[in-house]
mmCIF file of C-alpha atoms in Angstrom:
data_model
loop_
_atom_site.group_PDB
_atom_site.id
_atom_site.type_symbol
_atom_site.label_atom_id
_atom_site.label_comp_id
_atom_site.label_asym_id
_atom_site.label_seq_id
_atom_site.Cartn_x
_atom_site.Cartn_y
_atom_site.Cartn_z
ATOM 1 C CA MET A 1 -5.622 -22.387 50.025
ATOM 2 C CA THR A 2 -5.304 -18.620 50.209
ATOM 3 C CA PRO A 3 -4.331 -16.647 47.095
ATOM 4 C CA THR A 4 -0.922 -15.952 48.637
ATOM 5 C CA LYS A 5 -0.286 -19.635 49.328
ATOM 6 C CA ALA A 6 -1.445 -20.522 45.820
ATOM 7 C CA PHE A 7 0.945 -17.979 44.302
ATOM 8 C CA LEU A 8 3.832 -19.046 46.539
ATOM 9 C CA SER A 9 3.371 -22.749 45.822
ATOM 10 C CA THR A 10 3.447 -21.942 42.121
ATOM 11 C CA ALA A 11 6.522 -19.782 42.683
ATOM 12 C CA VAL A 12 8.269 -22.725 44.297
ATOM 13 C CA ALA A 13 7.330 -24.980 41.378
ATOM 14 C CA ALA A 14 8.518 -22.391 38.890
ATOM 15 C CA SER A 15 11.793 -21.889 40.736
ATOM 16 C CA LEU A 16 12.426 -25.641 40.624
ATOM 17 C CA LEU A 17 11.662 -25.586 36.909
ATOM 18 C CA PHE A 18 14.116 -22.748 36.373
ATOM 19 C CA GLY A 19 16.784 -24.755 38.136
ATOM 20 C CA ALA A 20 16.313 -27.499 35.563
ATOM 21 C CA VAL A 21 16.099 -25.134 32.586
ATOM 22 C CA SER A 22 19.120 -22.937 33.000
ATOM 23 C CA ALA A 23 22.489 -23.546 34.641
ATOM 24 C CA GLN A 24 23.617 -19.997 33.852
ATOM 25 C CA ALA A 25 22.784 -16.995 35.997
ATOM 26 C CA ARG A 26 19.946 -15.056 34.496
ATOM 27 C CA ASP A 27 17.668 -12.071 35.059
ATOM 28 C CA PHE A 28 14.157 -13.087 34.033
ATOM 29 C CA ARG A 29 11.527 -10.546 32.937
ATOM 30 C CA LEU A 30 8.006 -10.927 34.376
ATOM 31 C CA GLY A 31 5.121 -8.799 33.082
ATOM 32 C CA VAL A 32 1.980 -7.997 35.068
ATOM 33 C CA ILE A 33 -0.991 -5.838 34.023
ATOM 34 C CA THR A 34 -1.901 -4.748 37.549
ATOM 35 C CA PRO A 35 -0.656 -1.709 39.511
ATOM 36 C CA PRO A 36 2.213 -2.217 41.992
ATOM 37 C CA GLN A 37 -0.053 -2.476 45.062
ATOM 38 C CA HIS A 38 -2.322 -5.191 43.549
ATOM 39 C CA LEU A 39 -1.979 -8.783 44.810
ATOM 40 C CA TRP A 40 -0.684 -10.039 41.444
ATOM 41 C CA SER A 41 2.102 -7.461 41.485
ATOM 42 C CA THR A 42 3.043 -7.995 45.125
ATOM 43 C CA GLU A 43 3.101 -11.772 44.594
ATOM 44 C CA ALA A 44 5.250 -11.299 41.487
ATOM 45 C CA VAL A 45 7.748 -9.427 43.670
ATOM 46 C CA ALA A 46 7.501 -12.192 46.305
ATOM 47 C CA PHE A 47 8.210 -14.740 43.566
ATOM 48 C CA ALA A 48 11.251 -12.712 42.471
ATOM 49 C CA ASP A 49 12.539 -12.642 46.056
ATOM 50 C CA THR A 50 11.947 -16.384 46.501
ATOM 51 C CA LEU A 51 13.731 -17.305 43.266
ATOM 52 C CA HIS A 52 16.666 -15.051 44.125
ATOM 53 C CA GLU A 53 16.935 -16.597 47.591
ATOM 54 C CA ARG A 54 16.538 -20.221 46.479
ATOM 55 C CA SER A 55 19.075 -19.828 43.687
ATOM 56 C CA ASP A 56 21.566 -18.289 46.142
ATOM 57 C CA GLY A 57 21.457 -15.054 44.175
ATOM 58 C CA GLU A 58 22.244 -16.720 40.872
ATOM 59 C CA HIS A 59 18.879 -15.848 39.312
ATOM 60 C CA SER A 60 16.787 -12.719 39.585
ATOM 61 C CA VAL A 61 13.431 -11.556 38.266
ATOM 62 C CA SER A 62 12.678 -8.028 37.102
ATOM 63 C CA VAL A 63 8.972 -7.371 37.640
ATOM 64 C CA PHE A 64 7.187 -4.968 35.285
ATOM 65 C CA PRO A 65 3.753 -4.050 36.740
ATOM 66 C CA ALA A 66 1.029 -1.747 35.428
ATOM 67 C CA GLN A 67 1.257 -2.844 31.785
ATOM 68 C CA GLN A 68 4.773 -1.443 31.428
ATOM 69 C CA LEU A 69 5.434 -4.131 28.818
ATOM 70 C CA GLY A 70 2.043 -3.762 27.139
ATOM 71 C CA ASN A 71 -1.429 -5.185 27.536
ATOM 72 C CA GLU A 72 -2.062 -8.914 27.876
ATOM 73 C CA ALA A 73 -2.262 -9.554 24.126
ATOM 74 C CA GLN A 74 1.072 -7.783 23.628
ATOM 75 C CA MET A 75 2.669 -9.748 26.481
ATOM 76 C CA VAL A 76 1.429 -13.017 24.953
ATOM 77 C CA GLN A 77 3.187 -12.063 21.711
ATOM 78 C CA GLN A 78 6.360 -11.232 23.660
ATOM 79 C CA LEU A 79 6.194 -14.594 25.450
ATOM 80 C CA GLN A 80 5.779 -16.360 22.107
ATOM 81 C CA THR A 81 8.837 -14.646 20.619
ATOM 82 C CA GLY A 82 10.977 -14.985 23.739
ATOM 83 C CA ALA A 83 11.164 -11.230 24.366
ATOM 84 C CA LEU A 84 9.426 -11.849 27.731
ATOM 85 C CA ASP A 85 10.157 -14.750 30.068
ATOM 86 C CA MET A 86 7.060 -14.833 32.282
ATOM 87 C CA ALA A 87 3.702 -13.137 32.833
ATOM 88 C CA PHE A 88 0.629 -13.311 35.022
ATOM 89 C CA LEU A 89 -2.327 -13.190 32.626
ATOM 90 C CA THR A 90 -6.060 -13.590 32.943
ATOM 91 C CA ILE A 91 -7.621 -16.762 31.675
ATOM 92 C CA ALA A 92 -9.792 -14.636 29.380
ATOM 93 C CA GLU A 93 -6.760 -13.648 27.316
ATOM 94 C CA ILE A 94 -5.686 -17.255 26.838
ATOM 95 C CA SER A 95 -9.260 -18.370 26.098
ATOM 96 C CA ASN A 96 -9.158 -16.096 23.039
ATOM 97 C CA ARG A 97 -6.437 -18.420 21.721
ATOM 98 C CA ILE A 98 -7.452 -21.749 23.317
ATOM 99 C CA PRO A 99 -11.260 -21.673 23.582
ATOM 100 C CA ASP A 100 -11.424 -24.565 26.081
ATOM 101 C CA PHE A 101 -10.126 -22.181 28.772
ATOM 102 C CA GLY A 102 -13.426 -20.290 28.418
ATOM 103 C CA ALA A 103 -15.102 -23.102 30.373
ATOM 104 C CA LEU A 104 -13.467 -21.713 33.519
ATOM 105 C CA TYR A 105 -15.482 -18.507 33.028
ATOM 106 C CA ALA A 106 -18.816 -20.311 32.972
ATOM 107 C CA PRO A 107 -21.314 -18.632 35.306
ATOM 108 C CA TYR A 108 -22.418 -20.559 38.390
ATOM 109 C CA LEU A 109 -19.513 -22.975 38.016
ATOM 110 C CA VAL A 110 -18.474 -22.985 41.681
ATOM 111 C CA ASP A 111 -20.142 -22.534 45.052
ATOM 112 C CA ASP A 112 -17.467 -20.469 46.808
ATOM 113 C CA VAL A 113 -13.772 -19.564 46.907
ATOM 114 C CA ASP A 114 -12.767 -22.950 48.336
ATOM 115 C CA HIS A 115 -14.618 -24.734 45.543
ATOM 116 C CA ALA A 116 -12.887 -22.504 42.988
ATOM 117 C CA ALA A 117 -9.492 -23.344 44.518
ATOM 118 C CA ARG A 118 -10.272 -27.079 44.302
ATOM 119 C CA LEU A 119 -11.273 -26.637 40.664
ATOM 120 C CA LEU A 120 -7.971 -24.923 39.846
ATOM 121 C CA ARG A 121 -6.062 -27.796 41.459
ATOM 122 C CA SER A 122 -8.094 -30.423 39.573
ATOM 123 C CA ASP A 123 -6.818 -32.755 36.872
ATOM 124 C CA THR A 124 -9.132 -31.033 34.386
ATOM 125 C CA ALA A 125 -7.537 -27.629 35.069
ATOM 126 C CA GLY A 126 -4.128 -29.265 34.660
ATOM 127 C CA GLU A 127 -5.214 -30.751 31.333
ATOM 128 C CA LEU A 128 -6.029 -27.238 30.133
ATOM 129 C CA LEU A 129 -2.482 -26.128 30.980
ATOM 130 C CA ASP A 130 -1.190 -29.088 28.958
ATOM 131 C CA LEU A 131 -2.844 -27.573 25.853
ATOM 132 C CA MET A 132 -0.702 -24.436 26.003
ATOM 133 C CA PRO A 133 2.661 -25.490 24.513
ATOM 134 C CA GLN A 134 1.004 -26.783 21.346
ATOM 135 C CA GLY A 135 -1.816 -24.212 21.303
ATOM 136 C CA VAL A 136 0.080 -20.986 21.979
ATOM 137 C CA GLY A 137 3.754 -21.892 22.358
ATOM 138 C CA MET A 138 3.883 -21.136 26.083
ATOM 139 C CA VAL A 139 4.052 -23.188 29.261
ATOM 140 C CA GLY A 140 1.320 -22.726 31.858
ATOM 141 C CA VAL A 141 3.009 -23.104 35.254
ATOM 142 C CA GLY A 142 -0.172 -22.832 37.322
ATOM 143 C CA TYR A 143 -3.192 -20.821 38.363
ATOM 144 C CA GLY A 144 -3.711 -18.099 40.907
ATOM 145 C CA MET A 145 -6.907 -16.591 42.223
ATOM 146 C CA VAL A 146 -7.646 -13.096 43.479
ATOM 147 C CA GLY A 147 -11.271 -13.573 44.495
ATOM 148 C CA MET A 148 -14.633 -14.020 42.893
ATOM 149 C CA ARG A 149 -16.254 -12.222 39.980
ATOM 150 C CA GLN A 150 -19.271 -10.136 40.745
ATOM 151 C CA VAL A 151 -22.034 -8.414 38.838
ATOM 152 C CA LEU A 152 -22.598 -4.743 39.583
ATOM 153 C CA SER A 153 -25.966 -3.208 38.775
ATOM 154 C CA ARG A 154 -27.990 -0.074 39.467
ATOM 155 C CA ALA A 155 -31.035 -2.253 40.269
ATOM 156 C CA PRO A 156 -31.015 -5.057 42.877
ATOM 157 C CA ILE A 157 -30.300 -8.550 41.573
ATOM 158 C CA GLU A 158 -31.730 -11.167 43.895
ATOM 159 C CA ASN A 159 -31.842 -14.140 41.498
ATOM 160 C CA GLN A 160 -31.166 -15.160 37.907
ATOM 161 C CA ALA A 161 -34.550 -13.889 36.727
ATOM 162 C CA ASP A 162 -33.544 -10.340 37.780
ATOM 163 C CA MET A 163 -30.778 -10.495 35.165
ATOM 164 C CA SER A 164 -33.190 -11.143 32.329
ATOM 165 C CA GLY A 165 -32.838 -8.436 29.686
ATOM 166 C CA LYS A 166 -29.735 -6.905 31.313
ATOM 167 C CA ARG A 167 -26.640 -6.265 29.221
ATOM 168 C CA LEU A 168 -23.308 -7.244 30.767
ATOM 169 C CA ARG A 169 -19.875 -6.051 29.795
ATOM 170 C CA ILE A 170 -17.348 -8.900 29.964
ATOM 171 C CA THR A 171 -13.946 -9.775 28.603
ATOM 172 C CA PRO A 172 -14.640 -11.147 25.126
ATOM 173 C CA PHE A 173 -13.834 -14.811 24.625
ATOM 174 C CA GLU A 174 -15.012 -17.711 22.513
ATOM 175 C CA PRO A 175 -17.183 -19.920 24.737
ATOM 176 C CA SER A 176 -16.379 -23.613 24.891
ATOM 177 C CA ILE A 177 -18.874 -26.239 25.964
ATOM 178 C CA LEU A 178 -16.793 -29.431 25.816
ATOM 179 C CA PRO A 179 -14.894 -29.176 29.137
ATOM 180 C CA LEU A 180 -18.010 -28.106 31.072
ATOM 181 C CA ALA A 181 -19.232 -31.655 31.519
ATOM 182 C CA ARG A 182 -15.958 -32.555 33.207
ATOM 183 C CA LEU A 183 -15.989 -29.441 35.433
ATOM 184 C CA GLN A 184 -19.411 -30.296 36.911
ATOM 185 C CA PRO A 185 -21.092 -26.855 37.111
ATOM 186 C CA ARG A 186 -22.822 -26.095 40.399
ATOM 187 C CA CYS A 187 -24.175 -22.697 41.369
ATOM 188 C CA HIS A 188 -23.491 -19.067 42.183
ATOM 189 C CA CYS A 189 -20.310 -17.549 40.799
ATOM 190 C CA SER A 190 -17.402 -17.576 38.431
ATOM 191 C CA LYS A 191 -13.931 -16.607 39.552
ATOM 192 C CA SER A 192 -11.258 -14.089 38.717
ATOM 193 C CA MET A 193 -8.191 -16.136 37.859
ATOM 194 C CA THR A 194 -4.768 -15.643 36.493
ATOM 195 C CA LEU A 195 -2.280 -17.915 34.790
ATOM 196 C CA TRP A 196 1.423 -18.131 35.499
ATOM 197 C CA LEU A 197 3.015 -18.386 32.087
ATOM 198 C CA MET A 198 6.524 -18.818 30.808
ATOM 199 C CA ALA A 199 8.015 -18.594 27.362
ATOM 200 C CA ARG A 200 8.523 -22.034 25.910
#
């Protein structure tokens, strides 16, 4: 599944959920950290258009890209208080609050993009979303993917041994080992993922 299809399928699911949640016309607020031309932002706009169309104009979504509503931590707080309705956030931000999400950042977890997409559609990934209402007071609607993580270096890196002694800058998170057994680590790369979140 391409990133666009993954985002659109989640948009459809979210629009169905909105239909069940609110019978009154509403303008929802959706925060995104990326600039307007980034895939997350363009898919947020596509989601807004889809919801508007499928609700026959009854509902709309105002998209706020480029951290207009704050960084991810600030948007999480806004989601928790109800000041923000939805956001696309990295898994790293949620893993700071629910450490089990850190398992999805494990290096060499997947072989390729298709494997990463299968992982995000797995029951285990769904079980992680189920932790969110109790853990952080938000509802995880689904996952999106914008490609694979990569390591950039001044010196060539041909194998794992070449990384010995190197210092990497990463998004800080509390690592979790428990879900790894269920995710069946393989080889090569971790992925850059986002969560679709809604206020509870």
